[in-house]
C-alpha positions as a Markdown table, in Angstrom:
| # | Residue | x | y | z |
|---|---|---|---|---|
| 1 | Ile | 0.0 | 0.0 | 0.0 |
| 2 | Thr | 1.3 | 3.4 | -0.9 |
| 3 | Pro | 1.5 | 6.2 | 1.7 |
| 4 | Glu | -1.1 | 8.1 | -0.3 |
| 5 | Thr | -3.5 | 5.2 | -0.2 |
| 6 | Met | -3.0 | 4.7 | 3.5 |
| 7 | Glu | -3.6 | 8.4 | 4.1 |
| 8 | Thr | -6.9 | 8.2 | 2.1 |
| 9 | Ile | -8.0 | 5.1 | 4.0 |
| 10 | Cys | -7.3 | 6.8 | 7.3 |
| 11 | Gln | -9.0 | 10.0 | 6.3 |
| 12 | Asn | -12.2 | 8.1 | 5.3 |
| 13 | Ala | -12.1 | 6.0 | 8.5 |
| 14 | Phe | -11.8 | 9.1 | 10.7 |
| 15 | His | -14.6 | 10.9 | 8.9 |
| 16 | Asp | -16.9 | 7.9 | 9.4 |
| 17 | Ile | -15.9 | 7.5 | 13.0 |
| 18 | Met | -16.5 | 11.1 | 13.7 |
| 19 | His | -19.9 | 11.4 | 11.9 |
| 20 | Phe | -21.7 | 8.1 | 12.0 |
| 21 | Leu | -22.9 | 5.8 | 14.8 |
| 22 | Arg | -23.3 | 2.1 | 14.1 |
| 23 | Pro | -26.8 | 1.0 | 13.4 |
| 24 | Asn | -26.9 | -1.2 | 16.5 |
| 25 | His | -26.0 | 1.8 | 18.7 |
| 26 | Leu | -28.7 | 3.9 | 17.1 |
| 27 | Lys | -31.2 | 1.0 | 17.7 |
| 28 | Gln | -30.2 | 0.8 | 21.4 |
| 29 | Leu | -30.9 | 4.5 | 21.8 |
| 30 | Ser | -34.2 | 4.2 | 20.1 |
| 31 | Asn | -35.1 | 1.2 | 22.3 |
| 32 | Ile | -34.5 | 3.4 | 25.4 |
| 33 | Ile | -36.9 | 6.0 | 24.2 |
| 34 | Ala | -39.6 | 3.3 | 23.5 |
| 35 | Asp | -38.9 | 1.4 | 26.8 |
| 36 | Pro | -41.9 | 2.0 | 29.2 |
| 37 | Glu | -39.6 | 1.4 | 32.2 |
| 38 | Ala | -37.1 | 4.1 | 31.1 |
| 39 | Ser | -37.0 | 7.2 | 33.2 |
| 40 | Asp | -37.6 | 10.7 | 31.9 |
| 41 | Asn | -33.9 | 11.3 | 32.3 |
| 42 | Asp | -33.1 | 8.1 | 30.3 |
| 43 | Arg | -35.3 | 9.2 | 27.5 |
| 44 | Tyr | -33.9 | 12.8 | 27.6 |
| 45 | Val | -30.3 | 11.5 | 27.3 |
| 46 | Ala | -31.1 | 9.0 | 24.5 |
| 47 | Thr | -33.1 | 11.7 | 22.6 |
| 48 | Ser | -30.1 | 14.1 | 23.0 |
| 49 | Leu | -27.7 | 11.5 | 21.7 |
| 50 | Leu | -29.9 | 10.8 | 18.7 |
| 51 | Glu | -30.3 | 14.5 | 17.9 |
| 52 | Asn | -26.5 | 14.8 | 18.1 |
| 53 | Ala | -26.1 | 11.8 | 15.7 |
| 54 | Ile | -28.4 | 13.5 | 13.2 |
| 55 | Ile | -26.3 | 16.6 | 13.2 |
| 56 | Ala | -23.1 | 14.7 | 13.0 |
| 57 | Ala | -24.4 | 12.6 | 10.1 |
| 58 | Glu | -24.6 | 15.8 | 8.0 |
| 59 | Gly | -20.8 | 15.6 | 7.9 |
| 60 | Ile | -20.0 | 19.1 | 9.1 |
| 61 | Phe | -19.8 | 18.8 | 12.9 |
| 62 | Pro | -18.4 | 15.6 | 14.6 |
| 63 | Gly | -20.5 | 13.5 | 16.9 |
| 64 | Cys | -18.6 | 14.8 | 19.9 |
| 65 | Gln | -17.2 | 18.2 | 19.7 |
| 66 | Asp | -16.0 | 18.6 | 23.3 |
| 67 | Thr | -13.6 | 15.7 | 24.0 |
| 68 | Gly | -10.5 | 16.7 | 22.2 |
| 69 | Thr | -8.6 | 15.7 | 19.1 |
| 70 | Ala | -7.5 | 12.1 | 18.2 |
| 71 | Ile | -3.8 | 11.6 | 17.5 |
| 72 | Val | -2.7 | 8.7 | 15.4 |
| 73 | Met | 0.9 | 7.6 | 14.9 |
């Protein structure tokens, strides 16, 4: 693999990691909202995370903007 190819693969991977949650994770959040035993706080947090996932999926802002920058060597 050429360095340029590796760079492209890493850029694509980081973009996807920053902007997309796995379908199973999204389903788990949805299940919390639908769970009759979930508390109001549980539903609030799950809804907030899903709203954040929608914003992140637009590809402009990452899913978590407040935890710092990843460094890969």
